[in-house]
Coordinates of C-alpha atoms and ligand atoms in Angstrom, one line a residue:
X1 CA 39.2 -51.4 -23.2
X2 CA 42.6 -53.3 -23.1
X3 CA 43.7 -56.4 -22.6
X4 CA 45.5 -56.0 -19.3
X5 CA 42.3 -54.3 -17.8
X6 CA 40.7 -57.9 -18.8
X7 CA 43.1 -60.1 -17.4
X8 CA 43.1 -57.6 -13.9
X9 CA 39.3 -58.0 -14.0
X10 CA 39.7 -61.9 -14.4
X11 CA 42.2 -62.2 -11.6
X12 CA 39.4 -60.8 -9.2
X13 CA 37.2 -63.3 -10.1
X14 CA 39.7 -65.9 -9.0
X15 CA 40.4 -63.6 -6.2
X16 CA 36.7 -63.8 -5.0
X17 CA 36.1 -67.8 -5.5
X18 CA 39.1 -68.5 -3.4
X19 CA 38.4 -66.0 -0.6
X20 CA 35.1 -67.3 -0.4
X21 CA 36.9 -70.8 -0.3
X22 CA 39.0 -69.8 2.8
X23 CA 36.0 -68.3 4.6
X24 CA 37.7 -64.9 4.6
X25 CA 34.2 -63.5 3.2
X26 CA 30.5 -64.1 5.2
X27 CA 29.3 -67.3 6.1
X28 CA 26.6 -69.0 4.3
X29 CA 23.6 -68.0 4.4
X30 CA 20.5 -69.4 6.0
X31 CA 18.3 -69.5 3.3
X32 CA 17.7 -73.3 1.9
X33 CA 15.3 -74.4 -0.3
X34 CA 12.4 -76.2 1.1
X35 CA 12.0 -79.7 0.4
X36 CA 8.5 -80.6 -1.2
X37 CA 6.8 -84.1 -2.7
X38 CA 7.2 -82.9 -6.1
X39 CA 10.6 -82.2 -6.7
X40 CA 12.7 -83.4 -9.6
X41 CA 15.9 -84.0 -10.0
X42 CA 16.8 -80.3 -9.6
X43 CA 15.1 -79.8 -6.5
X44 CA 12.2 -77.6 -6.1
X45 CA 12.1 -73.8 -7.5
X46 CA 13.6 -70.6 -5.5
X47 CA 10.9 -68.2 -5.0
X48 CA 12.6 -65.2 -3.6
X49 CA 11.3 -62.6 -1.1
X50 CA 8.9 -60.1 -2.0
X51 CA 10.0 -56.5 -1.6
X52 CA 8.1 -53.2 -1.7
X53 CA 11.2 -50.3 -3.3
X54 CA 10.0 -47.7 -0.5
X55 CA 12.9 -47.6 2.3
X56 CA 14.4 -50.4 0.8
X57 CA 17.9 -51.7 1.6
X58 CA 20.0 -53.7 -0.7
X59 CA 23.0 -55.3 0.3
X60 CA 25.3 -57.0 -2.2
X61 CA 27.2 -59.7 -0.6
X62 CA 29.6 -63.1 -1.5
X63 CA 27.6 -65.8 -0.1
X64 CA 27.0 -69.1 -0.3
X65 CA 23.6 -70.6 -1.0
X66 CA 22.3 -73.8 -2.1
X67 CA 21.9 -73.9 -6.1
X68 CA 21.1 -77.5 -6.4
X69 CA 19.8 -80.8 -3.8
X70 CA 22.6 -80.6 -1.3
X71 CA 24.8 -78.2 -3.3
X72 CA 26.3 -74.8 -1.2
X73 CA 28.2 -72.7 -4.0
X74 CA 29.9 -69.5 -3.5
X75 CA 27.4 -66.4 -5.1
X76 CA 27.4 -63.1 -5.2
X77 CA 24.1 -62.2 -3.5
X78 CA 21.9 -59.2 -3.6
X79 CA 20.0 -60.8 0.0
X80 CA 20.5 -63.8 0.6
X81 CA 19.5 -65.9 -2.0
X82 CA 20.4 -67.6 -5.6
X83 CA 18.9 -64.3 -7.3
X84 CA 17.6 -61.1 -6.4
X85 CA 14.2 -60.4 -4.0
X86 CA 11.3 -59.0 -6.5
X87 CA 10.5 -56.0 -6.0
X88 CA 7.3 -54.9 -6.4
X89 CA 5.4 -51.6 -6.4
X90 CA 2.1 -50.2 -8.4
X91 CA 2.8 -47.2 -10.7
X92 CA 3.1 -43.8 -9.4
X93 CA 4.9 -45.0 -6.5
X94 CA 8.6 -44.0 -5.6
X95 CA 11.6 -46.1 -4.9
X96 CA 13.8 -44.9 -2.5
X97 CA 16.3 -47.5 -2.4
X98 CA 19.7 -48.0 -0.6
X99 CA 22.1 -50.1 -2.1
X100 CA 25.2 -51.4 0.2
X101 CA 28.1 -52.5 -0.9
X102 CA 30.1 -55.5 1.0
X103 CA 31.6 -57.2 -2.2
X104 CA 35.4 -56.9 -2.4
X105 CA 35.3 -54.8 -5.6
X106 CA 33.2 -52.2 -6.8
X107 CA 29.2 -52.7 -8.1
X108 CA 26.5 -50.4 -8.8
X109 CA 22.9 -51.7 -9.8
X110 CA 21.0 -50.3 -12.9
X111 CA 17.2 -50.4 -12.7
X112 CA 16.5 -52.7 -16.7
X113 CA 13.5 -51.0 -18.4
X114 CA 12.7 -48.4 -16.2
X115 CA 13.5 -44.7 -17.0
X116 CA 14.8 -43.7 -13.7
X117 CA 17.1 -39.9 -13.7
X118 CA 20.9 -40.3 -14.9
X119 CA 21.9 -40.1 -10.9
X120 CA 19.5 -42.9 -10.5
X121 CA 20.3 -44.7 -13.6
X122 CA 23.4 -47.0 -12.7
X123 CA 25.6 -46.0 -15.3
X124 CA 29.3 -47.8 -14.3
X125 CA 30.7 -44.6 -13.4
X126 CA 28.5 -44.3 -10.6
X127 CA 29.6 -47.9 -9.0
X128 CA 30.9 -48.0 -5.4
X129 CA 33.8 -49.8 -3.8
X130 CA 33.6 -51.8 -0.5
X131 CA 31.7 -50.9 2.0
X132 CA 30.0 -47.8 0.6
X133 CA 26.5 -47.2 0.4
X134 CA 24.4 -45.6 -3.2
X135 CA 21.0 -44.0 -2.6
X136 CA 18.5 -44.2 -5.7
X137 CA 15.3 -42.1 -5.4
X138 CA 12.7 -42.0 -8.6
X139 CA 9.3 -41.9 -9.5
X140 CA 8.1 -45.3 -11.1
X141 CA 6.3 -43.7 -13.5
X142 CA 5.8 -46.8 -16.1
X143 CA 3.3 -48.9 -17.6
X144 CA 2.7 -52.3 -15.8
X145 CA 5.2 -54.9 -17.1
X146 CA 8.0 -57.2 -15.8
X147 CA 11.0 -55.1 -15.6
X148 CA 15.0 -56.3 -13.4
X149 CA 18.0 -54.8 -11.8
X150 CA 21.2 -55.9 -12.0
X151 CA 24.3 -54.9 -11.5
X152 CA 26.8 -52.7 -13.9
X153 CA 29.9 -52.2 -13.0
X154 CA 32.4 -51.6 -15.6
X155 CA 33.8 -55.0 -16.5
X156 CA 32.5 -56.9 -14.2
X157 CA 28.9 -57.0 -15.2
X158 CA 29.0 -60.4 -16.3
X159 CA 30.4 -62.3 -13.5
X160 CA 27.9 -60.3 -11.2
X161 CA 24.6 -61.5 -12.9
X162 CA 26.0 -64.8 -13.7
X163 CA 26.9 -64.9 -9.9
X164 CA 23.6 -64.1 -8.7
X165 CA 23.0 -60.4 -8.9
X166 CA 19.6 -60.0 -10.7
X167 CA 16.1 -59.9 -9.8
X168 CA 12.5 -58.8 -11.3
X169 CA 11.1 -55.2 -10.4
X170 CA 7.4 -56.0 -11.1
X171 CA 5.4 -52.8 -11.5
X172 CA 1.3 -52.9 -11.6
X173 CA -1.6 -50.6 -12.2
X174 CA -5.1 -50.5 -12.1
X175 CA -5.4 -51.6 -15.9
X176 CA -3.9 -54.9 -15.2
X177 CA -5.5 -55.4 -12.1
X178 CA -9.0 -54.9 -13.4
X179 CA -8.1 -57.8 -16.2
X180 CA -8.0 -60.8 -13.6
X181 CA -5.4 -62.6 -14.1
X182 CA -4.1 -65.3 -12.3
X183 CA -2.3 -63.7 -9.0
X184 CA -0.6 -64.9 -5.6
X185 CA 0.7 -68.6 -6.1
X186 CA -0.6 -68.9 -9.1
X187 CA 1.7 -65.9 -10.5
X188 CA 5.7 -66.7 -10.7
X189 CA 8.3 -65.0 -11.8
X190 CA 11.7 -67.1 -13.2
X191 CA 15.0 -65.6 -14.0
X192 CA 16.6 -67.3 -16.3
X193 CA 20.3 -68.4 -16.8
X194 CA 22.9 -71.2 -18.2
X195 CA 25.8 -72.1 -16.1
X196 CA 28.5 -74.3 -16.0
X197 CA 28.6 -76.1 -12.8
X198 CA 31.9 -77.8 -11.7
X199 CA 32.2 -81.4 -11.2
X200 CA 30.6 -80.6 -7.3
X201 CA 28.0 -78.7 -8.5
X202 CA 29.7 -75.3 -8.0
X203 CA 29.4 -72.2 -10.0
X204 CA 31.7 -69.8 -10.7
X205 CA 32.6 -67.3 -13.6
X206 CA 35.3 -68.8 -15.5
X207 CA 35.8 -67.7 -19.0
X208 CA 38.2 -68.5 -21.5
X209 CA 40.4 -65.7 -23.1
X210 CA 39.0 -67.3 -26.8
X211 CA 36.2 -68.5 -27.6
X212 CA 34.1 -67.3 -24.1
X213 CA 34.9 -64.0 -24.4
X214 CA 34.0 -63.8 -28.6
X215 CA 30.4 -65.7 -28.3
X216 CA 29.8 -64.9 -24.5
X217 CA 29.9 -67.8 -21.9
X218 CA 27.4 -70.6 -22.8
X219 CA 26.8 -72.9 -19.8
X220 CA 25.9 -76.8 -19.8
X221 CA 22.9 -76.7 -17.6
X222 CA 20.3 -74.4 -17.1
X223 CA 19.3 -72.3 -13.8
X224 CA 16.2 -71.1 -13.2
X225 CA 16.2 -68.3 -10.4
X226 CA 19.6 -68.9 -9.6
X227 CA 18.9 -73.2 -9.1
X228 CA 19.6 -76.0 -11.2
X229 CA 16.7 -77.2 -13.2
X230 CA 14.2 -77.0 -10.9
X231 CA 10.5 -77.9 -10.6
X232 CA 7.5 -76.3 -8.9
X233 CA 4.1 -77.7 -8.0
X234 CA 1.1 -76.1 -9.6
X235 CA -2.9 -76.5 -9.1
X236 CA -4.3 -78.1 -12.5
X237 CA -4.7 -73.9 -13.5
X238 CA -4.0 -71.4 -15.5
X239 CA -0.7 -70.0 -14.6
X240 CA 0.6 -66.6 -15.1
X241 CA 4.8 -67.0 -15.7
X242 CA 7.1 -63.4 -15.9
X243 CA 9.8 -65.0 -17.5
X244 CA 13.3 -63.1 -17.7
X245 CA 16.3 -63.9 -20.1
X246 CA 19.5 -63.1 -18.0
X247 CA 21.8 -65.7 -19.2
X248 CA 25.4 -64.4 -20.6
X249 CA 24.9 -65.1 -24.0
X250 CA 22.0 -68.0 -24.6
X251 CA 19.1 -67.3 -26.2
X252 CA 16.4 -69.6 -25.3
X253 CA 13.3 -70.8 -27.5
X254 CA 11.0 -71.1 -25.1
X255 CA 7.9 -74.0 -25.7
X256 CA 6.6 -76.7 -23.3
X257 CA 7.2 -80.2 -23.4
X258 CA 3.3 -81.0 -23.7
X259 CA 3.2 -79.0 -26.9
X260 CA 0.5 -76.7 -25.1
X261 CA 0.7 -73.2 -27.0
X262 CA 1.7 -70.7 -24.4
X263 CA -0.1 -67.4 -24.2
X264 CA 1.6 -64.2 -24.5
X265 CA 0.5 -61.3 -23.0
X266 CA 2.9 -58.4 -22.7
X267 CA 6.9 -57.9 -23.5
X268 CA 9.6 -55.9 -22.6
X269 CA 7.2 -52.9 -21.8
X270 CA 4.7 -54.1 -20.9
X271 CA 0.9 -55.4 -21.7
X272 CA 0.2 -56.3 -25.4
X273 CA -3.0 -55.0 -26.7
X274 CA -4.3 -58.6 -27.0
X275 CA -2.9 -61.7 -26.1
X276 CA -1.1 -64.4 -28.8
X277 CA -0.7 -67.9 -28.7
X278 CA 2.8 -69.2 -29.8
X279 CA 4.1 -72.5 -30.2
X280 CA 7.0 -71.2 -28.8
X281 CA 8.4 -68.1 -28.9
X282 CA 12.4 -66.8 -28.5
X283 CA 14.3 -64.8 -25.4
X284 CA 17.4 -63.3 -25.3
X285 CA 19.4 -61.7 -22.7
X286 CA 17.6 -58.6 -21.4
X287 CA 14.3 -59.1 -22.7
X288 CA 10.6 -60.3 -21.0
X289 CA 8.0 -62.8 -21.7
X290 CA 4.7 -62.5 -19.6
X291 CA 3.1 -65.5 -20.4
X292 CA -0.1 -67.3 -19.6
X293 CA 0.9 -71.1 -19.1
X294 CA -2.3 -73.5 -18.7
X295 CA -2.0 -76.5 -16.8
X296 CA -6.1 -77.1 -16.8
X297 CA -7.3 -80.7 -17.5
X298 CA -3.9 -82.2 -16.6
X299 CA -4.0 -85.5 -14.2
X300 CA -2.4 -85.4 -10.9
X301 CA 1.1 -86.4 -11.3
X302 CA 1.1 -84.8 -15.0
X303 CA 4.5 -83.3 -15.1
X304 CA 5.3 -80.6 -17.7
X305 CA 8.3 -78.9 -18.8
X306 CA 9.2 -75.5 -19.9
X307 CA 11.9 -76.2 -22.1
X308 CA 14.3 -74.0 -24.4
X309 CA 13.9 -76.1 -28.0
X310 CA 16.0 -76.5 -30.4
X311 CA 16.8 -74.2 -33.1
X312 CA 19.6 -73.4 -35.6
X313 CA 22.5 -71.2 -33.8
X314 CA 22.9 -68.1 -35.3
X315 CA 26.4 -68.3 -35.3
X316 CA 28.2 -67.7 -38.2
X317 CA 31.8 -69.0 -38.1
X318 CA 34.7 -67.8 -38.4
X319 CA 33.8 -65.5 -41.7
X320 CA 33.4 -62.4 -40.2
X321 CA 35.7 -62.7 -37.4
X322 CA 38.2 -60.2 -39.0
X323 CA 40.7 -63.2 -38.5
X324 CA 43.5 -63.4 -35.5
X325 CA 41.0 -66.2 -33.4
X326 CA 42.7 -69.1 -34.6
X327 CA 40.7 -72.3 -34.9
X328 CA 39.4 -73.6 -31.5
X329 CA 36.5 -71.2 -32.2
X330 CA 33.8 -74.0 -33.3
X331 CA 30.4 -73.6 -31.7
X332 CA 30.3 -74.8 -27.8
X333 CA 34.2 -74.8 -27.5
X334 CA 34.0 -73.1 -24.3
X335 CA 34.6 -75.8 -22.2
X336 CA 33.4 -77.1 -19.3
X337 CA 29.8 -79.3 -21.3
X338 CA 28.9 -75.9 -22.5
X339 CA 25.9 -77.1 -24.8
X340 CA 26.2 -74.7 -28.0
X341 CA 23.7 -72.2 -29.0
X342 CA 20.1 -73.5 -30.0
X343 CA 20.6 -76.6 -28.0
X344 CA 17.7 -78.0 -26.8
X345 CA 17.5 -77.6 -22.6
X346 CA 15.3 -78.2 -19.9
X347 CA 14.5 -75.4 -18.1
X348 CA 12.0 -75.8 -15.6
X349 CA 9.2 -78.3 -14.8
X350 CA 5.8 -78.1 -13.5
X351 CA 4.3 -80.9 -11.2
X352 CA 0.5 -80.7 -11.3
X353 CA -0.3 -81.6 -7.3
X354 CA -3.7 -80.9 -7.2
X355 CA -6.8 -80.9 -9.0
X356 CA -9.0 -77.8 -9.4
X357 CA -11.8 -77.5 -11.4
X358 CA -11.8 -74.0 -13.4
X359 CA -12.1 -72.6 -16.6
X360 CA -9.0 -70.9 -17.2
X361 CA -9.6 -67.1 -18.4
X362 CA -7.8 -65.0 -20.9
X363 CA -8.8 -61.9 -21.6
X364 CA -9.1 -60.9 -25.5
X365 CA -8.5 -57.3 -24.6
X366 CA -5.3 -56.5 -22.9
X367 CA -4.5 -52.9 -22.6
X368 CA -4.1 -49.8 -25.6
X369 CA -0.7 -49.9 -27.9
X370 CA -0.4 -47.1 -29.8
X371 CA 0.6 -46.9 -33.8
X372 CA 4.2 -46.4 -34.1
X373 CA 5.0 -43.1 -34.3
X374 CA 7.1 -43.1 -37.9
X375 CA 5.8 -39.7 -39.0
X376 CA 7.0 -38.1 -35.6
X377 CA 10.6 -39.1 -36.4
X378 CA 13.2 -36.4 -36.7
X379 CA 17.0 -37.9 -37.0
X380 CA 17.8 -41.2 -37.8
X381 CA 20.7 -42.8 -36.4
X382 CA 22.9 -45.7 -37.6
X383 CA 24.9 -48.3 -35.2
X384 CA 27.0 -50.6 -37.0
X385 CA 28.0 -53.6 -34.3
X386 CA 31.4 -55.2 -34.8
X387 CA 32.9 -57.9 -33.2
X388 CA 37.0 -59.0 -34.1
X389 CA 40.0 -59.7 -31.6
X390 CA 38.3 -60.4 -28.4
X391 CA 37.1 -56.7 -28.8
X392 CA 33.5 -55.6 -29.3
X393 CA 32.4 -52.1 -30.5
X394 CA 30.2 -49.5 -31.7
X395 CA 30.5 -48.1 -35.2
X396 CA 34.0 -48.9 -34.7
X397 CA 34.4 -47.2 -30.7
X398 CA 35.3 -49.3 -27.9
X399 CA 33.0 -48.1 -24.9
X400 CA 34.7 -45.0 -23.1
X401 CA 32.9 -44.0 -20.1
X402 CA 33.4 -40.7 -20.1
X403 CA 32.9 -39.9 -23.7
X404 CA 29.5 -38.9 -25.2
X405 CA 28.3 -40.6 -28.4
X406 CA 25.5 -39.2 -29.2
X407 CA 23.4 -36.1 -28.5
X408 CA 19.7 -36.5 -28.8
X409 CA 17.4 -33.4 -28.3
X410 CA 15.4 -33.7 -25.1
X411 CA 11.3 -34.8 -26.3
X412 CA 13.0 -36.1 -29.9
X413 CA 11.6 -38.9 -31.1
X414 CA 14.4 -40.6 -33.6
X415 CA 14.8 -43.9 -35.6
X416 CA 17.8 -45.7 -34.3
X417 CA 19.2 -48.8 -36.3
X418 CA 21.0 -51.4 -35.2
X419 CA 23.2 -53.0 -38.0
X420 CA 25.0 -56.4 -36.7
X421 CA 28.6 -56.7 -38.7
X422 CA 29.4 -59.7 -36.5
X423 CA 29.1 -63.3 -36.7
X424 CA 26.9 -63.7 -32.9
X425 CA 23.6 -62.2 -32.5
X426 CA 23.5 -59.3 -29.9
X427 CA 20.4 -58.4 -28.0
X428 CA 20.5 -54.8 -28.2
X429 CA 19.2 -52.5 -25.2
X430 CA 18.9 -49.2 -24.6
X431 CA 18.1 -47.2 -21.5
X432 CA 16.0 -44.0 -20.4
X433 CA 13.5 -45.3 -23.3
X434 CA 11.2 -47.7 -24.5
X435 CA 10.9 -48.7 -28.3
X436 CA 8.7 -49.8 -30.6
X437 CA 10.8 -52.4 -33.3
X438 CA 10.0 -50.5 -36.9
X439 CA 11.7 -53.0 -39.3
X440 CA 13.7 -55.9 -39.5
X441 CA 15.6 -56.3 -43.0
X442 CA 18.1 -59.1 -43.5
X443 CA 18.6 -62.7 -41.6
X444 CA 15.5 -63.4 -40.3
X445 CA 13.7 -60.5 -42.1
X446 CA 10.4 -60.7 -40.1
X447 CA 9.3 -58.8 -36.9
X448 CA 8.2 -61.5 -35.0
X449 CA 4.8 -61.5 -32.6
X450 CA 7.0 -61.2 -29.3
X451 CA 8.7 -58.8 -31.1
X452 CA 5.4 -56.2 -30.6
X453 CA 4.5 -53.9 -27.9
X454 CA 7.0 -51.8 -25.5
X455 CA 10.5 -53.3 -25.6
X456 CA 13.9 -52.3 -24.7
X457 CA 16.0 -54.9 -25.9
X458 CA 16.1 -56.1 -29.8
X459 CA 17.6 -59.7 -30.4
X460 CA 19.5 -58.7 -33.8
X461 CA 20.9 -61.6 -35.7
X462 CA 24.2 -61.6 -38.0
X463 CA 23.5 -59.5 -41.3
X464 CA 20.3 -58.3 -39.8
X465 CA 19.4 -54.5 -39.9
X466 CA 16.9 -53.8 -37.1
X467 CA 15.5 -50.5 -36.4
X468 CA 13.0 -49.2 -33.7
X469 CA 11.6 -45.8 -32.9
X470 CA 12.1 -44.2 -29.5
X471 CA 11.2 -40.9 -27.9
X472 CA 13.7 -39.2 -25.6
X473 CA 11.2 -37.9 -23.2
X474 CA 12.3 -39.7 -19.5
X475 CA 14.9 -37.3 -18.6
X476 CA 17.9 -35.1 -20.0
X477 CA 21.0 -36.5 -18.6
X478 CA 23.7 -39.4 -20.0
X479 CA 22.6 -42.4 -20.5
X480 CA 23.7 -45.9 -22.1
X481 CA 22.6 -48.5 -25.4
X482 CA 24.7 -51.5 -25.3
X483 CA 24.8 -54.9 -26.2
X484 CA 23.1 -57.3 -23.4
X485 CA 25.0 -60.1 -24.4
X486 CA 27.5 -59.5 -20.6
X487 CA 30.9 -60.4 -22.4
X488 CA 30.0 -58.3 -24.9
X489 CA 29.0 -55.2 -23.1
X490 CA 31.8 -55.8 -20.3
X491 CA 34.4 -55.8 -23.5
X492 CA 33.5 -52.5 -25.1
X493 CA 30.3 -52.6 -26.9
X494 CA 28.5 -50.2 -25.0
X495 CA 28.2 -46.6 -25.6
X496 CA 27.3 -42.8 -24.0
X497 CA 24.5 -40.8 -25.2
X498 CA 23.0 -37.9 -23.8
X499 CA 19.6 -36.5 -23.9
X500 CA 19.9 -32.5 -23.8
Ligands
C2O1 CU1 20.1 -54.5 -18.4 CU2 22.6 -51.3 -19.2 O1 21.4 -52.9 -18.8
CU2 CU1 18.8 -51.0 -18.9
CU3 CU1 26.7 -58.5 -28.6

């Protein structure tokens, strides 16, 4: 894409801010969070609403809403609130959902690790302008798992989900529900992000023309469904956290501040077979932890953190940059705080309010992952990922919506490898499948335990050469792999393919 598309699609986000500042756009809205003993500094969590996808109308919206203690900032809402209702539904169900339109430029949403028909799909070519209305309508035939929607509009897919437009689509079976695990309050689901609030606690998307749009935005604080930092109360229990990465560019390292382990029990996809205790474990844009956090034992008053800990950044300089960037390209020269990748954050913190006195549960059986399917593969398919210029591409293609990649033969199961020729990482997703991750040669050089089990997003390091294995058997129609890092994928690496 060009440069003056970029500068047109930064002027609207100016656009926006101010016409929320003038009241030209609708009042804010009603929701506020609700005070509680426990809260910390940030104030106490945003759980959203609870949505079944049958008849379901979504209306996309610049709002207002209250992102931190006495804080109102302009969003962009999907409802009301700092993120996205959850939807939830069991499998086998259908979603017929109606998405409305009443931002002032165009939006589409795209339903993130389920395998919906092309027409239901979101693809950016399918986004609507103001005041128009999209109807979705697909079977949810998937495994249990955490899964989101977001917005994906050409361009603007960034500022949307940093703004607010994302939530979880939580899908369950009778599998799961036969395991036991912990359920109603003692089940949340966090989205997480990194912003860069303003000196009044605002948010908006502002990215530089350099260094922003080459790493992706990093923020200075983090937000944890859609508020600043906050904390929840929890029973001295066994918790069951869905945790979603949906930040720009950051990669968090999950852990907890009482150096408990934390439990993992299913991914991208899905259940694992059996669950595995990590110190801590890592999350980048796009993908899903479903963790089992345990709070049993702890006093009243015990407060815990989730944290994001530190780690090394992956970033590699200016080497293989293709040269042009000039030298304010340092790590965390983005301005406004940002804290660079692998800096250490608090995320979110737990309050322990009452006492109960349980054993808390895990299951040593999970659910049934099948081998890889290696001998099934018939074409193997090689994507180099380039970064230089403020432009980001595909074996050397700048995303063209209209233009078809690659073919794959409807039912195919094919080896697809992900090859990362740029200094960042890029968390590398594809839609209409699910993938199994095969190999991992270079950096890193390891498949790591979060790594197992269904995913649709790969977090692929500089110099590392990732594949995964993938069967084309959703649909036939055109769908998308990309890059989930959202400056990236709004700035050209994203590409077409077709199953036919
Ligand atoms: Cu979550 Cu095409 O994206
Ligand atoms: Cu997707
Ligand atoms: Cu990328």
């Amino acid at each position: 894409m060009d440069r003056r598309n970029f500068l047109r699609a930064a002027a609207l986000v100016g656009g926006a801010v101010a016409a929320n500042k003038t009241g030209l756009l609708p009042s804010p809205s009603s929701w506020r969070i609700a005070q509680s003993p426990g809260s910390a500094a940030g104030g106490p969590l945003y759980i959203p609403p609870t949505v079944s996808p049958k008849a379901l109308t979504l209306t996309a919206r610049a709002t207002a809403a209250e992102i931190a203690p006495g804080v109102s900032s302009p969003i962009f809402a999907i409802g009301n609130g700092p993120v996205a209702p959850t939807i939830r539904a069991r499998a086998g169900e259908r979603a017929t959902i109606v998405l409305r339109n009443e931002l002032a430029e165009p939006t589409i949403l795209h339903w993130h690790g389920l395998r919906p028909p092309e027409a239901s799909d979101g693809h950016p070519r399918l986004a609507i302008g103001t005041g128009a209305e999209y109807r979705y309508d697909f079977a949810l035939n998937e495994r249990a798992g955490t899964y989101w929607y977001h917005s994906h509009p050409h361009m603007r897919t960034a500022a949307q989900i940093h703004l607010g437009m994302a939530g979880l689509f939580i899908i369950t079976d009778a599998e799961e529900e036969a395991l036991g695990l912990p359920s109603g309050a003692r089940e949340l689901g966090i989205v997480l992000q990194d912003k860069r609030p303003d000196e009044q606690g605002r948010i908006s998307y502002n990215v530089t023309m350099g260094h922003d749009m080459m790493e992706g935005l990093l923020g200075s604080a983090a937000y944890v469904n859609g508020v600043r930092t906050p904390s929840v109360n929890v029973d001295s229990a066994m918790y069951r956290v869905r945790v979603l990465g949906a930040a720009n560019a950051r990669i968090f390292r999950l852990g907890l501040s009482n150096e408990r382990p934390i439990t993992l029990i299913g991914t991208d996809g899905g259940l694992l077979d059996a669950p595995i205790q990590l110190p801590h474990m890592d999350l980048s844009t796009g993908e899903r932890a479903d963790l089992l956090l345990d709070f049993s034992g702890l006093a009243v008053g015990t407060r815990v953190k989730l944290q994001s800990l530190a780690f090394v950044s992956p970033y590699r300089g200016m080497g293989g940059m293709g040269g042009g960037m000039g030298g304010g390209m340092g790590r965390g020269m983005g301005g406004g705080g940002a804290l660079p990748q692998g800096a250490a954050m608090d995320l979110l913190e737990f309050v322990v309010t009452r006492s109960v006195r349980e054993t808390p549960r895990v299951p040593s059986k999970l659910s049934t992952l099948p081998a890889i399917e290696t001998a099934a593969v018939s074409k193997e398919r090689v994507f180099h990922f380039r970064s230089a210029m403020m432009q980001h591409s595909i074996n050397g293609k700048d995303f063209d919506m209209e233009r078809i990649d690659e073919r794959v033969p409807f039912g195919a199961t094919e080896r697809w490898v992900f090859v990362n020729d740029a200094p960042f990482p890029h968390p590398v997703h594809m839609h209409a499948v699910h993938f199994r991750i095969a190999s991992r040669e270079g950096g890193r050089n390891e498949i790591f335990p979060w790594e197992r089990g269904w995913k649709d997003t790969v977090l692929v390091y500089p110099g590392e050469r990732v594949s995964v294995i993938a069967k084309f058997d959703s649909y036939r129609g055109r769908f998308m792999m990309h890059c989930h890092n959202l400056e990236h994928e709004d700035h050209g690496m994203m590409m077409n393919f077709a199953i036919e």
